[in-house]
PDB file of C-alpha atoms in Angstrom:
ATOM      1  CA  MET A   1      56.841   2.659   6.953  1.00 72.00           C
ATOM      2  CA  LYS A   2      59.351   5.562   7.642  1.00 94.00           C
ATOM      3  CA  GLY A   3      59.627   6.733   4.037  1.00 97.00           C
ATOM      4  CA  TYR A   4      57.213   7.657   1.136  1.00 98.00           C
ATOM      5  CA  PHE A   5      56.594   5.419  -2.169  1.00 98.00           C
ATOM      6  CA  ILE A   6      55.730   7.222  -5.681  1.00 98.00           C
ATOM      7  CA  SER A   7      54.782   4.859  -8.179  1.00 98.00           C
ATOM      8  CA  LEU A   8      54.774   6.277 -11.766  1.00 98.00           C
ATOM      9  CA  GLU A   9      52.692   5.329 -14.833  1.00 98.00           C
ATOM     10  CA  GLY A  10      51.287   5.717 -17.885  1.00 95.00           C
ATOM     11  CA  PRO A  11      51.681   3.627 -21.770  1.00 90.00           C
ATOM     12  CA  ASP A  12      54.478   2.856 -23.457  1.00 85.00           C
ATOM     13  CA  GLY A  13      56.746   5.717 -24.515  1.00 85.00           C
ATOM     14  CA  ALA A  14      54.576   8.258 -21.978  1.00 90.00           C
ATOM     15  CA  GLY A  15      57.706   9.548 -20.946  1.00 91.00           C
ATOM     16  CA  LYS A  16      58.178   9.109 -17.039  1.00 94.00           C
ATOM     17  CA  SER A  17      62.209   7.868 -17.079  1.00 92.00           C
ATOM     18  CA  THR A  18      62.823  10.881 -18.772  1.00 94.00           C
ATOM     19  CA  VAL A  19      60.749  13.352 -17.261  1.00 97.00           C
ATOM     20  CA  LEU A  20      61.463  12.133 -13.232  1.00 97.00           C
ATOM     21  CA  LYS A  21      65.440  12.394 -14.224  1.00 97.00           C
ATOM     22  CA  GLU A  22      64.624  16.432 -14.863  1.00 97.00           C
ATOM     23  CA  VAL A  23      62.505  16.743 -11.785  1.00 98.00           C
ATOM     24  CA  LEU A  24      64.634  15.170  -9.360  1.00 97.00           C
ATOM     25  CA  ALA A  25      67.432  17.856 -10.649  1.00 97.00           C
ATOM     26  CA  LYS A  26      65.213  20.515  -9.809  1.00 97.00           C
ATOM     27  CA  LEU A  27      63.924  19.073  -6.309  1.00 96.00           C
ATOM     28  CA  GLY A  28      66.296  16.211  -5.782  1.00 96.00           C
ATOM     29  CA  PRO A  29      69.028  18.583  -3.581  1.00 96.00           C
ATOM     30  CA  LYS A  30      65.778  20.295  -1.212  1.00 96.00           C
ATOM     31  CA  LEU A  31      64.586  16.735  -0.098  1.00 96.00           C
ATOM     32  CA  LYS A  32      65.362  16.596   3.597  1.00 96.00           C
ATOM     33  CA  THR A  33      65.625  12.930   3.616  1.00 96.00           C
ATOM     34  CA  GLN A  34      67.170  10.364   0.800  1.00 97.00           C
ATOM     35  CA  TYR A  35      66.056   9.334  -2.146  1.00 97.00           C
ATOM     36  CA  LEU A  36      66.084   6.217  -4.524  1.00 98.00           C
ATOM     37  CA  VAL A  37      65.048   4.791  -7.954  1.00 98.00           C
ATOM     38  CA  THR A  38      64.197   1.985  -9.042  1.00 98.00           C
ATOM     39  CA  ARG A  39      62.503   0.416 -12.775  1.00 97.00           C
ATOM     40  CA  GLU A  40      59.686  -2.615 -12.841  1.00 97.00           C
ATOM     41  CA  PRO A  41      60.446  -5.451 -14.259  1.00 95.00           C
ATOM     42  CA  GLY A  42      63.259  -4.955 -12.294  1.00 96.00           C
ATOM     43  CA  GLY A  43      65.525  -3.369  -9.727  1.00 96.00           C
ATOM     44  CA  SER A  44      67.005  -5.968  -8.234  1.00 96.00           C
ATOM     45  CA  LYS A  45      69.544  -8.919  -8.933  1.00 96.00           C
ATOM     46  CA  ILE A  46      66.929 -11.763  -9.854  1.00 97.00           C
ATOM     47  CA  ALA A  47      64.203  -8.966 -10.739  1.00 97.00           C
ATOM     48  CA  GLU A  48      65.954  -8.080 -13.976  1.00 97.00           C
ATOM     49  CA  LYS A  49      66.926 -12.012 -15.092  1.00 97.00           C
ATOM     50  CA  ILE A  50      62.742 -12.183 -15.485  1.00 97.00           C
ATOM     51  CA  ARG A  51      62.404  -8.789 -16.388  1.00 95.00           C
ATOM     52  CA  GLN A  52      64.990 -10.674 -19.529  1.00 95.00           C
ATOM     53  CA  ILE A  53      63.008 -14.095 -19.963  1.00 96.00           C
ATOM     54  CA  ILE A  54      59.321 -11.324 -19.725  1.00 93.00           C
ATOM     55  CA  LEU A  55      60.831  -8.685 -22.459  1.00 90.00           C
ATOM     56  CA  ASP A  56      62.418 -10.751 -25.516  1.00 91.00           C
ATOM     57  CA  PRO A  57      60.719 -10.590 -28.279  1.00 89.00           C
ATOM     58  CA  ASN A  58      61.555 -13.895 -28.636  1.00 91.00           C
ATOM     59  CA  ASN A  59      59.691 -15.180 -26.428  1.00 92.00           C
ATOM     60  CA  GLU A  60      56.827 -15.185 -28.501  1.00 91.00           C
ATOM     61  CA  GLU A  61      55.153 -18.448 -26.990  1.00 95.00           C
ATOM     62  CA  MET A  62      54.461 -17.127 -23.527  1.00 95.00           C
ATOM     63  CA  ASN A  63      51.528 -17.547 -22.134  1.00 96.00           C
ATOM     64  CA  ASP A  64      49.091 -14.761 -20.909  1.00 96.00           C
ATOM     65  CA  ARG A  65      48.952 -15.990 -17.162  1.00 98.00           C
ATOM     66  CA  THR A  66      52.609 -16.352 -17.401  1.00 97.00           C
ATOM     67  CA  GLU A  67      53.591 -13.247 -18.138  1.00 96.00           C
ATOM     68  CA  ALA A  68      51.294 -12.373 -14.747  1.00 98.00           C
ATOM     69  CA  LEU A  69      52.304 -14.176 -12.870  1.00 98.00           C
ATOM     70  CA  LEU A  70      56.337 -13.689 -13.808  1.00 98.00           C
ATOM     71  CA  TYR A  71      55.410  -9.703 -13.303  1.00 97.00           C
ATOM     72  CA  ALA A  72      54.218 -10.519 -10.012  1.00 98.00           C
ATOM     73  CA  ALA A  73      57.095 -12.771  -8.607  1.00 98.00           C
ATOM     74  CA  ALA A  74      59.626  -9.883  -9.996  1.00 98.00           C
ATOM     75  CA  ARG A  75      57.488  -7.121  -8.126  1.00 98.00           C
ATOM     76  CA  SER A  76      58.123  -9.366  -5.292  1.00 98.00           C
ATOM     77  CA  GLN A  77      61.524 -10.089  -5.282  1.00 98.00           C
ATOM     78  CA  HIS A  78      61.375  -5.690  -5.594  1.00 98.00           C
ATOM     79  CA  VAL A  79      59.583  -4.981  -3.206  1.00 98.00           C
ATOM     80  CA  GLU A  80      60.819  -7.476  -0.288  1.00 98.00           C
ATOM     81  CA  GLU A  81      64.699  -6.848  -1.204  1.00 98.00           C
ATOM     82  CA  ILE A  82      64.743  -3.353  -2.579  1.00 98.00           C
ATOM     83  CA  ILE A  83      61.180  -1.392  -1.679  1.00 98.00           C
ATOM     84  CA  LYS A  84      60.418  -1.999   1.877  1.00 98.00           C
ATOM     85  CA  PRO A  85      64.233  -1.312   2.956  1.00 98.00           C
ATOM     86  CA  ALA A  86      64.886   2.103   1.099  1.00 98.00           C
ATOM     87  CA  LEU A  87      60.554   2.845   2.868  1.00 98.00           C
ATOM     88  CA  SER A  88      61.521   1.146   6.432  1.00 97.00           C
ATOM     89  CA  SER A  89      65.620   3.645   6.084  1.00 97.00           C
ATOM     90  CA  GLY A  90      62.802   6.401   6.140  1.00 97.00           C
ATOM     91  CA  LYS A  91      63.745   7.005   1.983  1.00 97.00           C
ATOM     92  CA  VAL A  92      61.734   8.936  -0.806  1.00 98.00           C
ATOM     93  CA  VAL A  93      61.241   6.420  -3.267  1.00 98.00           C
ATOM     94  CA  PHE A  94      60.980   7.103  -7.269  1.00 98.00           C
ATOM     95  CA  SER A  95      59.629   3.144  -8.645  1.00 98.00           C
ATOM     96  CA  ASP A  96      59.392   3.687 -13.157  1.00 97.00           C
ATOM     97  CA  ARG A  97      55.626   1.789 -12.752  1.00 97.00           C
ATOM     98  CA  PHE A  98      54.002  -0.960  -9.936  1.00 98.00           C
ATOM     99  CA  VAL A  99      51.463  -3.325 -10.259  1.00 98.00           C
ATOM    100  CA  ASP A 100      49.115  -0.861 -12.252  1.00 98.00           C
ATOM    101  CA  SER A 101      50.744  -2.092 -14.902  1.00 97.00           C
ATOM    102  CA  SER A 102      49.971  -5.238 -14.754  1.00 98.00           C
ATOM    103  CA  LEU A 103      46.213  -4.159 -13.613  1.00 98.00           C
ATOM    104  CA  ALA A 104      46.963  -2.235 -16.651  1.00 97.00           C
ATOM    105  CA  TYR A 105      49.190  -4.006 -19.741  1.00 95.00           C
ATOM    106  CA  GLN A 106      47.187  -7.820 -17.609  1.00 97.00           C
ATOM    107  CA  GLY A 107      44.617  -7.160 -16.494  1.00 98.00           C
ATOM    108  CA  ALA A 108      43.251  -5.235 -18.956  1.00 97.00           C
ATOM    109  CA  GLY A 109      45.587  -5.197 -22.071  1.00 96.00           C
ATOM    110  CA  ARG A 110      45.240  -9.693 -21.570  1.00 96.00           C
ATOM    111  CA  ASN A 111      42.247  -9.813 -21.363  1.00 97.00           C
ATOM    112  CA  LEU A 112      42.777 -11.050 -17.059  1.00 98.00           C
ATOM    113  CA  GLY A 113      40.690  -8.819 -14.897  1.00 98.00           C
ATOM    114  CA  ILE A 114      42.512  -6.111 -13.320  1.00 97.00           C
ATOM    115  CA  ASP A 115      39.906  -7.322  -9.809  1.00 97.00           C
ATOM    116  CA  GLU A 116      41.977 -10.633 -10.254  1.00 98.00           C
ATOM    117  CA  ILE A 117      45.861  -9.351 -11.084  1.00 98.00           C
ATOM    118  CA  LYS A 118      45.346  -7.173  -8.223  1.00 98.00           C
ATOM    119  CA  GLN A 119      45.033  -9.716  -6.145  1.00 98.00           C
ATOM    120  CA  ILE A 120      48.465 -11.852  -7.108  1.00 98.00           C
ATOM    121  CA  ASN A 121      49.525  -8.691  -6.517  1.00 98.00           C
ATOM    122  CA  ASN A 122      48.290  -8.301  -3.412  1.00 98.00           C
ATOM    123  CA  PHE A 123      50.038 -11.677  -2.555  1.00 98.00           C
ATOM    124  CA  ALA A 124      53.102 -10.784  -4.120  1.00 98.00           C
ATOM    125  CA  THR A 125      54.067  -7.713  -2.300  1.00 98.00           C
ATOM    126  CA  GLY A 126      52.640  -7.685   0.968  1.00 98.00           C
ATOM    127  CA  GLY A 127      49.668  -5.198   0.040  1.00 97.00           C
ATOM    128  CA  LEU A 128      52.172  -2.518  -0.840  1.00 98.00           C
ATOM    129  CA  GLU A 129      50.479   0.294  -1.947  1.00 97.00           C
ATOM    130  CA  PRO A 130      52.446   3.423  -3.156  1.00 98.00           C
ATOM    131  CA  ASN A 131      52.000   6.781  -0.941  1.00 98.00           C
ATOM    132  CA  LEU A 132      51.354   8.607  -4.649  1.00 98.00           C
ATOM    133  CA  THR A 133      51.152   7.046  -7.948  1.00 98.00           C
ATOM    134  CA  LEU A 134      51.439   9.458 -10.934  1.00 98.00           C
ATOM    135  CA  LEU A 135      50.260   8.276 -14.671  1.00 98.00           C
ATOM    136  CA  PHE A 136      51.458  10.258 -17.106  1.00 97.00           C
ATOM    137  CA  ASP A 137      48.391  10.478 -20.022  1.00 96.00           C
ATOM    138  CA  LEU A 138      48.890   9.896 -23.112  1.00 95.00           C
ATOM    139  CA  ALA A 139      46.921   8.810 -26.012  1.00 93.00           C
ATOM    140  CA  PRO A 140      48.705   4.742 -27.155  1.00 89.00           C
ATOM    141  CA  GLU A 141      49.802   6.075 -30.743  1.00 88.00           C
ATOM    142  CA  VAL A 142      51.761   9.266 -29.478  1.00 92.00           C
ATOM    143  CA  GLY A 143      54.048   6.980 -27.300  1.00 86.00           C
ATOM    144  CA  LEU A 144      54.161   4.420 -29.815  1.00 81.00           C
ATOM    145  CA  SER A 145      55.271   7.215 -32.399  1.00 84.00           C
ATOM    146  CA  ARG A 146      57.354   8.486 -29.377  1.00 79.00           C
ATOM    147  CA  ILE A 147      59.462   5.024 -29.354  1.00 77.00           C
ATOM    148  CA  GLN A 148      59.825   4.495 -32.793  1.00 76.00           C
ATOM    149  CA  LYS A 149      61.550   7.916 -33.884  1.00 77.00           C
ATOM    150  CA  LEU A 150      63.579   7.353 -30.274  1.00 71.00           C
ATOM    151  CA  ARG A 151      64.528   3.337 -30.715  1.00 67.00           C
ATOM    152  CA  PRO A 152      63.555   2.194 -33.542  1.00 64.00           C
ATOM    153  CA  ASP A 153      64.794  -1.379 -33.552  1.00 66.00           C
ATOM    154  CA  GLN A 154      64.541  -2.363 -30.214  1.00 59.00           C
ATOM    155  CA  GLU A 155      61.684  -2.443 -29.135  1.00 63.00           C
ATOM    156  CA  ASP A 156      60.620  -5.293 -26.384  1.00 67.00           C
ATOM    157  CA  ARG A 157      57.686  -7.646 -26.139  1.00 76.00           C
ATOM    158  CA  LEU A 158      54.571  -5.824 -25.235  1.00 76.00           C
ATOM    159  CA  GLU A 159      55.773  -2.574 -27.680  1.00 70.00           C
ATOM    160  CA  GLN A 160      55.317  -4.488 -30.047  1.00 77.00           C
ATOM    161  CA  GLU A 161      51.888  -5.988 -30.047  1.00 77.00           C
ATOM    162  CA  LYS A 162      49.442  -4.438 -31.966  1.00 83.00           C
ATOM    163  CA  ILE A 163      47.799  -0.945 -31.278  1.00 87.00           C
ATOM    164  CA  GLU A 164      44.623  -2.731 -30.283  1.00 92.00           C
ATOM    165  CA  PHE A 165      46.648  -3.867 -27.090  1.00 91.00           C
ATOM    166  CA  HIS A 166      47.580  -1.100 -26.341  1.00 91.00           C
ATOM    167  CA  GLU A 167      44.292   0.900 -26.593  1.00 94.00           C
ATOM    168  CA  LYS A 168      42.639  -1.703 -23.860  1.00 96.00           C
ATOM    169  CA  VAL A 169      45.402  -0.664 -22.001  1.00 95.00           C
ATOM    170  CA  TYR A 170      45.151   2.987 -22.035  1.00 96.00           C
ATOM    171  CA  ASN A 171      41.494   2.072 -21.210  1.00 97.00           C
ATOM    172  CA  GLY A 172      42.652   0.297 -18.187  1.00 97.00           C
ATOM    173  CA  TYR A 173      44.552   3.268 -16.691  1.00 97.00           C
ATOM    174  CA  GLN A 174      41.312   4.697 -17.076  1.00 97.00           C
ATOM    175  CA  GLU A 175      39.528   2.677 -15.040  1.00 97.00           C
ATOM    176  CA  ILE A 176      42.170   2.393 -12.794  1.00 97.00           C
ATOM    177  CA  LEU A 177      42.363   5.980 -12.045  1.00 97.00           C
ATOM    178  CA  LYS A 178      38.336   5.573 -11.495  1.00 97.00           C
ATOM    179  CA  LYS A 179      38.671   2.866  -8.719  1.00 96.00           C
ATOM    180  CA  TYR A 180      41.546   4.477  -6.954  1.00 96.00           C
ATOM    181  CA  SER A 181      41.413   8.111  -7.642  1.00 96.00           C
ATOM    182  CA  GLU A 182      42.756   8.278  -3.648  1.00 96.00           C
ATOM    183  CA  ARG A 183      46.042   7.818  -4.731  1.00 97.00           C
ATOM    184  CA  ILE A 184      46.518   8.620  -8.541  1.00 98.00           C
ATOM    185  CA  VAL A 185      46.328  12.118 -10.069  1.00 98.00           C
ATOM    186  CA  LYS A 186      46.540  12.275 -13.511  1.00 98.00           C
ATOM    187  CA  ILE A 187      50.274  13.862 -15.649  1.00 98.00           C
ATOM    188  CA  ASP A 188      48.670  15.463 -19.159  1.00 97.00           C
ATOM    189  CA  ALA A 189      51.583  13.674 -20.714  1.00 96.00           C
ATOM    190  CA  SER A 190      50.519  15.980 -23.779  1.00 95.00           C
ATOM    191  CA  GLN A 191      51.643  19.081 -22.893  1.00 95.00           C
ATOM    192  CA  ASN A 192      55.638  19.960 -24.281  1.00 95.00           C
ATOM    193  CA  PHE A 193      58.555  18.797 -21.443  1.00 95.00           C
ATOM    194  CA  ASP A 194      58.765  21.929 -19.619  1.00 97.00           C
ATOM    195  CA  GLN A 195      54.919  22.030 -18.929  1.00 98.00           C
ATOM    196  CA  VAL A 196      54.964  17.772 -18.146  1.00 97.00           C
ATOM    197  CA  VAL A 197      57.929  18.624 -15.384  1.00 98.00           C
ATOM    198  CA  ASN A 198      56.444  21.353 -14.443  1.00 98.00           C
ATOM    199  CA  GLN A 199      53.142  19.549 -13.758  1.00 98.00           C
ATOM    200  CA  VAL A 200      55.295  16.825 -11.973  1.00 98.00           C
ATOM    201  CA  VAL A 201      57.130  19.289  -9.529  1.00 98.00           C
ATOM    202  CA  SER A 202      54.293  21.107  -8.278  1.00 98.00           C
ATOM    203  CA  VAL A 203      52.716  17.678  -7.297  1.00 98.00           C
ATOM    204  CA  LEU A 204      55.532  16.504  -5.557  1.00 98.00           C
ATOM    205  CA  GLN A 205      55.856  19.924  -3.840  1.00 97.00           C
ATOM    206  CA  ASP A 206      52.832  19.225  -2.181  1.00 97.00           C
ATOM    207  CA  ARG A 207      53.125  15.775  -1.752  1.00 97.00           C
ATOM    208  CA  LEU A 208      56.263  16.082  -0.355  1.00 97.00           C
ATOM    209  CA  LYS A 209      55.626  18.374   2.169  1.00 95.00           C
ATOM    210  CA  ASP A 210      57.596  16.423   4.928  1.00 94.00           C
ATOM    211  CA  PHE A 211      60.671  15.375   2.750  1.00 95.00           C
ATOM    212  CA  LEU A 212      60.693  18.995   1.539  1.00 93.00           C
TER     213      LEU A 212
END
């Protein structure tokens, strides 16, 4: 792969997508190659349809294993149709969530096991790993309160889960950070917006030297 793959992770309400827009406004014009911004679940036509099923608040009866497998299925399509071709053409790819989200949300949050969910996703992605993961670290209650303020009537199925679920997700992210410390850089998402943006820019300037 000639390109560079960056995933953005963190609990709900951590501000990943908003920060990324500002970061790319600063760094995007300086990149020597094209970049692609995508998201999960989704990113491709088929994967976006699966996203609708996963996050629909009306699907209350969805089994936890079904949820995990749907995420993996959406990801498999996303990788083959969008991410791999972009990396092969030398682009820098930014994905709002990737495998680590499944490890945290389904592995830890749903108690399905981080290693078990990793195995499923290794099959789904053909073993593709990000070159760099930015983990937006924020207490779950703070992130959920942000969502309530910004879009109180638009919470998806996972955002509507009880605080206990989100605490398990947060703890899962901390475990993943220790497990993959060579790949993951923690971003303090409790800082003010400009500070978070500056921290991300600093990390990317260091890691993307060959592309700037």
